[in-house]
Amino acid sequence: MTKKHKRQDDFQKVKLKVGKKKPKADNATDVNFKSRAIHLPEQLKQSNAGPTTHRHLNIKDLLSQLHHYNSNVKQGALVGLRELLSAHPTLVEQHTSAILSEVAALFTDKDGTVRAAVVRLLRFVAQCIPVERVAPFFPLLSAHLTCAMTHISESIQTDALRFLDVLLEHFPGLLSQRHNVLLTSFLELISQRRMGKKDKSAKGGFVQMHTSHSLQVVVQLFWESFLSYFMDGCRLSRFLQAVVEERPLEEGMTNRNALEMWAGEKSTTTPIEVKWEEHGFGKGRIQMFEHSGAMHTPHSTYRLRPDSNLAAGMNKDLNSAETVQGFAETLVPLLLDIWVEAAGGDRVQMDSGHLLSPESMALMFQILTILQLLRRLTPQGDQQDILDAWFRNMYLADFKHHYMKNFPYGLLEVARHKKKVDGKRLHQQAVVGTVAGGNVEPLALNVTLCQVMVTLSLKGCSDVVGQDADWLGPIRAFIKETLSSGSKLSSKHLAALLEVVWRMIVTQRSRVVTDELLQAVYVQYQQRNLGVTVRTLLLSFFSQLYIEEHQNHPHIARSKILASWLASLPVQLVQLGSRNPQLSAHLLETVQSAAARGNKDLLNILQKRACSLYDPQDGCVVVLPVESQKKLVQILYFLPVIPPELLSCLSQVCNTGRVSASLATALMRTIHLRSPLSGWSSGSQDVPVKDVDYLSFFFTTLTGFSSETLQALQHTDEDCLMPSSTLSPISVFATTLDQFLHHWDVVEEVCHCLETLGSRAQCFDVIQTAIIKNLCGLAVVPDCLCTALLRCIPRLLDVNFLPSDTLLHFLSDCCLSMLNLLLQLEQSAHKRDRVWEACFAALSAVPRLLRLVLQSLRVCDLCEEELPHLAQILSLLLQHTQLRNHMMANASLLQHIIQDLTHFYSGETREQWLTDLLYCYSVTLSGPRGNMGMREIY
Amino acid sequence: MSAPMEVVLSADSSGQLWNCAVFDPHSGTNLLSYRGGNTSARSLTVLNGEYILGAQLGKNFINVWEIQRKDQLQQKVVCPGVITCLCASPNGLYVLAGIAEALYLWEVSTGNLLAILSRHYQDLSCICFTDDSSHFVSGGKDNLALVWNLSSVVQLDSPNTPEPRHILSLHSLPITDIHCGLMGPQARVATASLDQTVKVWEISSGQMLLSVLFDVGIMSVTFDPCEYFLFCGGSDGNIFQVSLCTTSLSRDKTFQTDNDGNQVFIGHRNLVTCLSVSMDGTVLLSGSNDETVRMWDVQSKQCIRSITHKGPVTNAAIIPAPANMFVPDSRPSIPLPRFSRHLNPSEQGDATGAGGVCVRPGANTQDLDGTYLEKADELYSLMSAITDKSVFGDGENTKVRVSELEEEVRTLKKINKDLYEFSTQLLTKPN
C-alpha cells in the first residue's frame, strides 16, 4: 500500500473540470505587487541650478512664472516661492531685488486668489528682510502700493489695504518717510469707501449696516496705526534732520512725554558740540541765534548744505498747522459720520445713550485716539495754539453734540438676545475684539474723551469761559469723581487725567476750579500703598505745577491745596527715610526750589522738622545717597533760623563719618556763611545763626566728640586705650584710621572758618576758655582731638595774645602724649605723618609750649624702659632744623635733661639710642649760634 | 604826570577814611577819594563817566558824587528800601537797582521810575548789563539768574508785566556774582554761586555752555576781555583761573590745576568779593574781606601790589578813566534829576516840575527787520544780480561800460609804469 501510494503522490493527475476554476500552478509568479522609486535627494542634488521646489522649479523659473498669463500658474508660482524661500531663507537675501519687484508688480493683479497669495508671500518675505535692506526697494514698493490703492477696481483697492497692513507691521519707519503720497491716497481711499458704504447702508438694512460698521472699524484701526506710525516716523526723521535740536529729547523721550504734555511749550536744549561731519551730509538744521532784527528769532533754519532731498521737503510741509488742518478737514467729518452711524445703530437697539456696547465703545475710543494723534501731529508752540483755535471754531459744536451729550459713558451689559444673531455676526464681533486689542474700558474711553475735549478750551480767553461751562462742567465733575472716589487708577489713566487737570487749571484761571481739581488730585495723592510709578507721577504733577506755573498764574500760586501739599513734603521726607531714594530725591528737588523761593509755610515746617531730617543717627542726611545729601545740605542754607539743637545735630553729622568729608566741609561753610560773623553781608536784619551758637558749633566740631561721649570715654577700658605714664601724661584713646582722617579734614575747615573771623584775639580767647572749661580736666583724650587742638591753636593764635597757662599746660601734655604715640605708630604712615605735622606746627609756632614740654620731661621719674623713648623724642625734636633755634633757646634745660639721662642710664654698654641722641645734641649746639634774644620771648 | 588810562575804583564797608577811592593801577597811589558814608557790596557804579553812584550800606538811599568834586555829595537819592545792588547802564541812560526782591529801573534823563520787576523770589545779589546796554542779567538769593531785554522792559503798553527773556535756573544755592562778556546780546555771561560752581551761559539762547565745579563756594567771577580765562574768587581767598580755550567737549568739569591755564592765585586770606581785569587783560584786580585790594599779574600769577583798606572790600573795579575825573573845573553835561519813587509820577501829582513828555516805544510798533541771515541772503542776491546783469544782460550799456573800464585799466597801467621807471631811475642813480 505504501508503494502504491508513493507513486500516486509523485505524479498525481489533476483533473480539470468544465465550469470549475483552474487551480494555479505551483510555480506561478505572483505579479500582484507595485513598485516605487527610491528618492535619494542628496544624490540627485548635484544639478547646479540651485535649490528647487518639490516640482523641480528653481527660483528663476518661479519668478518668470509670475509673468504668466494664467492666474493659476501665477498662484502656483507664488505658493512655490513661499515654499522655496521658507526652506532656503538664504535665497531671500540673494534675490531681494527680484523678489520684491516681481511681487510688488502683482499688487494690482486682477485675480483675488493671486493677491491673497501675494499677501501671504509678502508677509513671509517681510519678516525675513531687515529694514535697512528693504529701504532701497521701498520707493518701488510704495509706488506699486499707491497704484493699487488708486486702482479702478474696488477689490484691488481693498486688498491694497492688506498690503499696507503688512508693510505697516514691518516697515513703519520707511512707510512714514513716504507719507505724503501714501497718506493722501489712503485718505481718498477710505473716504471713497465710506461714501460707497453710506449709500449702501442707507439702502440696506440693519445687518448690512453692521457689516459696514465693523469694516470701518478695521479701516479705522489702519488709520490709527498708520497715524501713530507716521507720528513716530515723523519724529524719527526730524531727529535725523535736526540732530542738534533734538538730541536730548530723544534720550529722555519716554520719561518726558507726560511732562511735555503738561507743560505745553518746552524749549529744547541745544548741545554745544556741533558735529560737522553729521551736518556735512545730513539735512540737519543748525540752530542759530540772531539779534539784529527787532524780534529775536531763536529758531533759524540754517543748513550747511542746501537741501535737494525730496523727503525732507515733504516733511516740512507736514509740520505746519495748515497741512494738518487740511487733513483734519477731511478726516474729522468722516470720523463724526462713522460715530453718528454707529451710535444711531446702537440706539435702535437700546434707549439709554450712556451705555454703549463693547464694540461701539471700541470704535469711539479709536476715533478719539485718532483725534488726539491728529493734534499731536503739529509741532509744538504757537502752531499748536493756532490749531486748537481752529479746531474749536470748526468742530466744537459737533463734538459737543455727538460726544458730550451722553458723557460719561458706561459699559452696557451684553444683552441676552444678541446670542440669536447668526454666526457671521459673532465672527465679526470677534474680529473687532481682537483688532481693538481687547475690550476698551469705559474709564479709558471717558478719559480720552476728556483729553480731546479739553484741548478745545482756549488759553487765556476769559470771555468764552461762560460758553464752555456747559460741557466743561460734566468733565470736571467726572474728573473729580474719578480721582476722589478712592479707587486706584493705573498710571496710564492717571497720566491722562493729570494732563486734563493741568490743562483745565491753566486755561480756566479760576481759583475755585483750581482748588476743586487739585483737591481731587490731592485725595488721590494721599492714598496709601500707591505704586511707585503712580506716586512719582502725582509727585511730578504737583512739583511741575509749582515750579513752572507758579509765577505766571496767581490763582495757582494762591491755591491752598498746593500750599498744604508743599507743607507736607518735609514730613514725608522724614517718614520715607531710606526706603525709596528716588522718591526722596524727587521730593528734595521740590523742597529745594520751594525753599529757594522762600516759601514761608514750607520753611516753617522745615524748621520744625529739621532736627529729625538732620538727625545724625537715622536722619535723611545720613541715610540717603550722596546726591540727596548734598541737596539737604544746600537746603540748610535757606532755613530762616538754625537753632542750637539743630547745630548740635549737624556737628555730629559732620563728625560721625557717615557723610563724606567734602560734604561735611560744605555743611560747615554753609553755617559759616549764614552767620553774620563771616562778613558776607546777607543784607537782612534777622540773624540765622547766633554768634554763641556759631562758636559752640565749631568748637564741638573741632573736638569731634560730644561732652557725653568724652565723659563716657573716661571710664572705658577698651584695649585701644593707651594708659598714661610719665612720658604720656594723658592716656590716649586711639581712634580708627578712617575716623582720624575724616576728623583731620573736618578740622582743616574748622580752622579755616575760624581764621577768617574778624577779631582773632577775641576768637582765640573764646576757644581758649572753651578748651579750659571742657577739656582740661580730662584724663582720657582721643588722639584725633589732641591733634586737632595742636593744629588749631597755632593757626588761630594772635601774635599779641598771650595764651593762659592752664591751656599751655594742657597742650604740652597733649603734645607729649602725641610725641609718645608717634613712636608707637610704625604701622600707619598716614596717621604718623599727620600727628607729627600737628605737633611740629604747635611746637614751632608757640615757643613756650616747647619749653613746657621740655620742662615736663623729668628723667628721674622715668623707669629704665622709658629712657630710650625719651631719647628718641628728643632726637626727633633736635633733628628738625626749624625747631633748632627754639631748642637752642632752651639749651640749659636740654643739657640738664641729657645729663640726667646719661646719669640714670645704668646700662653697661652705650646703646645706639644714646649715641644718636648725643650726636644730635652736639650737632645742634655746635651749629651757628642762634640769637640769644630768643630768651626774651619767655 | 599825565592822567592814567585806567583807574581802580574801590570801596570798603567801614568807610573810615573815605567812601570810595580812585587809585592808579600802575603805582598804587591814591588819586582821589570821595567822602561820606560807606557803600554796600556790588553797588558802586559810574554813571556816564560823570557821576559816581554808591548805595549806602544798610540804608535806603544812594549817594551821588559828581566825579570831579570828590569832597562833596551831589545828592542823596532816597529809595523805597535797602539797596542790595546797583548798576548803571554803560550808555548812561538807565540806572538799575535791586531793592529787596524787586528790580527798579530809572531813566536818567528824567528821573522817572520806568519799571519795577519782581520776578525774583528772594533778595537780589547782583546785576550786570551787557556792554551795549541791550540786556541785563540779575541774580538773586533764590538761585535764579534772569536775563532781561532792556527794550522789552521799557516798553510801555504791553498788557502783561515784562517777562525775562531767559531764566537761568541751574544753580542750587544763591548766586553771588555775575559778569557779562563783551559783544552785546551775543555775549556770554558767567554766574558764580555758593554751590561751588561757576556756569557760563549764552545770553542769546539762555543755554548753559560750561559748568565748572570747585572745592569752595565762589564769591566773584570775571572774564578777561578776550574770554581766554575765567577768574573765580573763592570763599577761601584763592582766585581760580579757568582756561576757556581747552578743547574738551564736556559741559561739566571739575576744576583741577594744570599747566595749560587752570591755575590758582594764592594770597588773600578771606572771601574774594570782587574781581576785575584790565583792558589789556594783563592785570587782575581782586578785593577781599581780608581788607586788601590786590593787583595780580595774570601771566605770572604774582601779586604785584596790595592796597590796604580799613574794612572788608565791598567794591573794586578797574574802569577806564572818565574824561573829567581829573579836571576840577569841569561840569557834568547833564544835571542829574531827582529820581522818582513811584511808577507813575503823573498819578502821584508831583510831575508839575517836569515839563517833559515821556516817549516810550509801544509794543510791536517797530517793523520787523530781517535777521542777519536774511540780510545776508538779500545782500547776496543783490550782488549776484549785479554780476549777472553785468555779465549777461544789457548789451549796449555793458559794452560802453566795458570799454570805459578797459580805458581806465590802460591809464592805470601807464601811470604805474611811469612810476616804476621814475623810481628805478631814482634808486639806480649813482651819487
mmCIF file of N, CA, C and O in Angstrom, chain A residues 15 48 80 86 171 228 232 251 254 266 290 303 361 373 439 446 490 500 602 619 664 732 766 818 823 854 883 917:
data_model
loop_
_atom_site.group_PDB
_atom_site.id
_atom_site.type_symbol
_atom_site.label_atom_id
_atom_site.label_comp_id
_atom_site.label_asym_id
_atom_site.label_seq_id
_atom_site.Cartn_x
_atom_site.Cartn_y
_atom_site.Cartn_z
ATOM 1 N N LYS A 15 -7.339 16.587 -12.357
ATOM 2 C CA LYS A 15 -8.475 16.514 -13.264
ATOM 3 C C LYS A 15 -9.079 17.896 -13.403
ATOM 4 O O LYS A 15 -9.353 18.571 -12.411
ATOM 5 N N ASN A 48 23.190 72.020 -10.899
ATOM 6 C CA ASN A 48 23.800 73.254 -10.431
ATOM 7 C C ASN A 48 22.852 74.440 -10.450
ATOM 8 O O ASN A 48 23.256 75.570 -10.277
ATOM 9 N N GLY A 80 4.751 78.280 -4.603
ATOM 10 C CA GLY A 80 6.058 77.639 -4.707
ATOM 11 C C GLY A 80 7.167 78.516 -4.149
ATOM 12 O O GLY A 80 8.041 78.043 -3.422
ATOM 13 N N SER A 86 10.909 79.527 2.296
ATOM 14 C CA SER A 86 10.885 79.119 3.701
ATOM 15 C C SER A 86 11.845 77.961 3.937
ATOM 16 O O SER A 86 12.392 77.808 5.022
ATOM 17 N N PHE A 171 7.567 97.647 8.324
ATOM 18 C CA PHE A 171 8.431 98.795 7.973
ATOM 19 C C PHE A 171 7.754 100.125 8.245
ATOM 20 O O PHE A 171 7.595 100.944 7.324
ATOM 21 N N SER A 228 -0.206 106.723 13.921
ATOM 22 C CA SER A 228 0.737 106.658 15.042
ATOM 23 C C SER A 228 2.132 106.315 14.537
ATOM 24 O O SER A 228 3.117 106.889 14.994
ATOM 25 N N ASP A 232 5.543 108.568 14.829
ATOM 26 C CA ASP A 232 6.877 108.140 15.239
ATOM 27 C C ASP A 232 7.889 108.429 14.149
ATOM 28 O O ASP A 232 8.975 108.927 14.394
ATOM 29 N N GLU A 251 16.722 111.154 23.996
ATOM 30 C CA GLU A 251 17.097 110.337 25.141
ATOM 31 C C GLU A 251 15.972 110.273 26.166
ATOM 32 O O GLU A 251 15.575 109.231 26.619
ATOM 33 N N THR A 254 10.840 108.925 26.561
ATOM 34 C CA THR A 254 9.779 108.196 27.236
ATOM 35 C C THR A 254 9.437 108.827 28.572
ATOM 36 O O THR A 254 8.280 108.911 28.950
ATOM 37 N N LYS A 266 7.767 123.695 25.707
ATOM 38 C CA LYS A 266 9.054 123.450 26.374
ATOM 39 C C LYS A 266 10.128 123.750 25.361
ATOM 40 O O LYS A 266 10.044 123.330 24.235
ATOM 41 N N GLU A 290 19.956 134.898 16.394
ATOM 42 C CA GLU A 290 20.275 136.143 15.737
ATOM 43 C C GLU A 290 19.594 137.289 16.449
ATOM 44 O O GLU A 290 18.556 137.141 17.048
ATOM 45 N N ARG A 303 21.061 125.715 7.076
ATOM 46 C CA ARG A 303 21.576 124.390 6.760
ATOM 47 C C ARG A 303 22.941 124.512 6.148
ATOM 48 O O ARG A 303 23.199 125.426 5.370
ATOM 49 N N MET A 361 -18.012 101.107 21.851
ATOM 50 C CA MET A 361 -17.064 101.751 22.746
ATOM 51 C C MET A 361 -15.655 101.707 22.147
ATOM 52 O O MET A 361 -14.932 102.701 22.145
ATOM 53 N N LEU A 373 -4.123 112.024 18.117
ATOM 54 C CA LEU A 373 -2.914 111.932 17.295
ATOM 55 C C LEU A 373 -2.841 113.088 16.324
ATOM 56 O O LEU A 373 -1.786 113.669 16.103
ATOM 57 N N ASN A 439 -11.336 94.497 24.876
ATOM 58 C CA ASN A 439 -12.364 95.494 25.105
ATOM 59 C C ASN A 439 -11.771 96.729 25.739
ATOM 60 O O ASN A 439 -10.811 96.673 26.489
ATOM 61 N N ASN A 446 -13.623 107.424 28.629
ATOM 62 C CA ASN A 446 -14.018 108.710 29.178
ATOM 63 C C ASN A 446 -12.824 109.642 29.336
ATOM 64 O O ASN A 446 -12.904 110.832 29.058
ATOM 65 N N SER A 490 -4.716 103.166 37.162
ATOM 66 C CA SER A 490 -3.441 102.761 36.573
ATOM 67 C C SER A 490 -2.678 104.015 36.180
ATOM 68 O O SER A 490 -3.253 105.082 35.998
ATOM 69 N N VAL A 500 -5.304 116.382 31.727
ATOM 70 C CA VAL A 500 -6.558 117.127 31.612
ATOM 71 C C VAL A 500 -6.649 118.176 32.714
ATOM 72 O O VAL A 500 -6.993 119.341 32.480
ATOM 73 N N LEU A 602 6.491 126.335 53.902
ATOM 74 C CA LEU A 602 7.432 125.223 53.785
ATOM 75 C C LEU A 602 8.594 125.424 54.738
ATOM 76 O O LEU A 602 9.000 124.506 55.447
ATOM 77 N N GLY A 619 18.646 110.240 60.411
ATOM 78 C CA GLY A 619 18.028 111.308 59.629
ATOM 79 C C GLY A 619 18.308 111.109 58.155
ATOM 80 O O GLY A 619 19.173 110.329 57.772
ATOM 81 N N ALA A 664 30.804 117.369 54.543
ATOM 82 C CA ALA A 664 30.889 117.983 55.867
ATOM 83 C C ALA A 664 31.472 119.384 55.746
ATOM 84 O O ALA A 664 31.015 120.327 56.405
ATOM 85 N N VAL A 732 45.762 108.095 76.034
ATOM 86 C CA VAL A 732 45.251 108.401 74.697
ATOM 87 C C VAL A 732 44.321 107.302 74.234
ATOM 88 O O VAL A 732 44.617 106.119 74.373
ATOM 89 N N VAL A 766 37.858 133.020 73.164
ATOM 90 C CA VAL A 766 36.678 132.172 73.337
ATOM 91 C C VAL A 766 37.068 130.701 73.259
ATOM 92 O O VAL A 766 36.668 129.883 74.108
ATOM 93 N N MET A 818 51.248 112.884 72.362
ATOM 94 C CA MET A 818 51.241 112.639 70.925
ATOM 95 C C MET A 818 52.614 112.203 70.433
ATOM 96 O O MET A 818 52.742 111.308 69.612
ATOM 97 N N LEU A 823 55.852 107.417 68.401
ATOM 98 C CA LEU A 823 56.866 106.366 68.396
ATOM 99 C C LEU A 823 56.242 104.983 68.233
ATOM 100 O O LEU A 823 56.885 104.045 67.795
ATOM 101 N N LEU A 854 59.604 120.456 77.442
ATOM 102 C CA LEU A 854 60.923 120.058 77.911
ATOM 103 C C LEU A 854 60.975 120.025 79.441
ATOM 104 O O LEU A 854 61.582 119.140 80.032
ATOM 105 N N LEU A 883 63.078 123.734 64.267
ATOM 106 C CA LEU A 883 62.942 123.793 65.725
ATOM 107 C C LEU A 883 64.268 124.117 66.395
ATOM 108 O O LEU A 883 64.328 124.353 67.592
ATOM 109 N N LEU A 917 71.344 110.290 70.235
ATOM 110 C CA LEU A 917 70.906 111.490 70.934
ATOM 111 C C LEU A 917 72.074 112.448 71.140
ATOM 112 O O LEU A 917 71.970 113.643 70.861
#
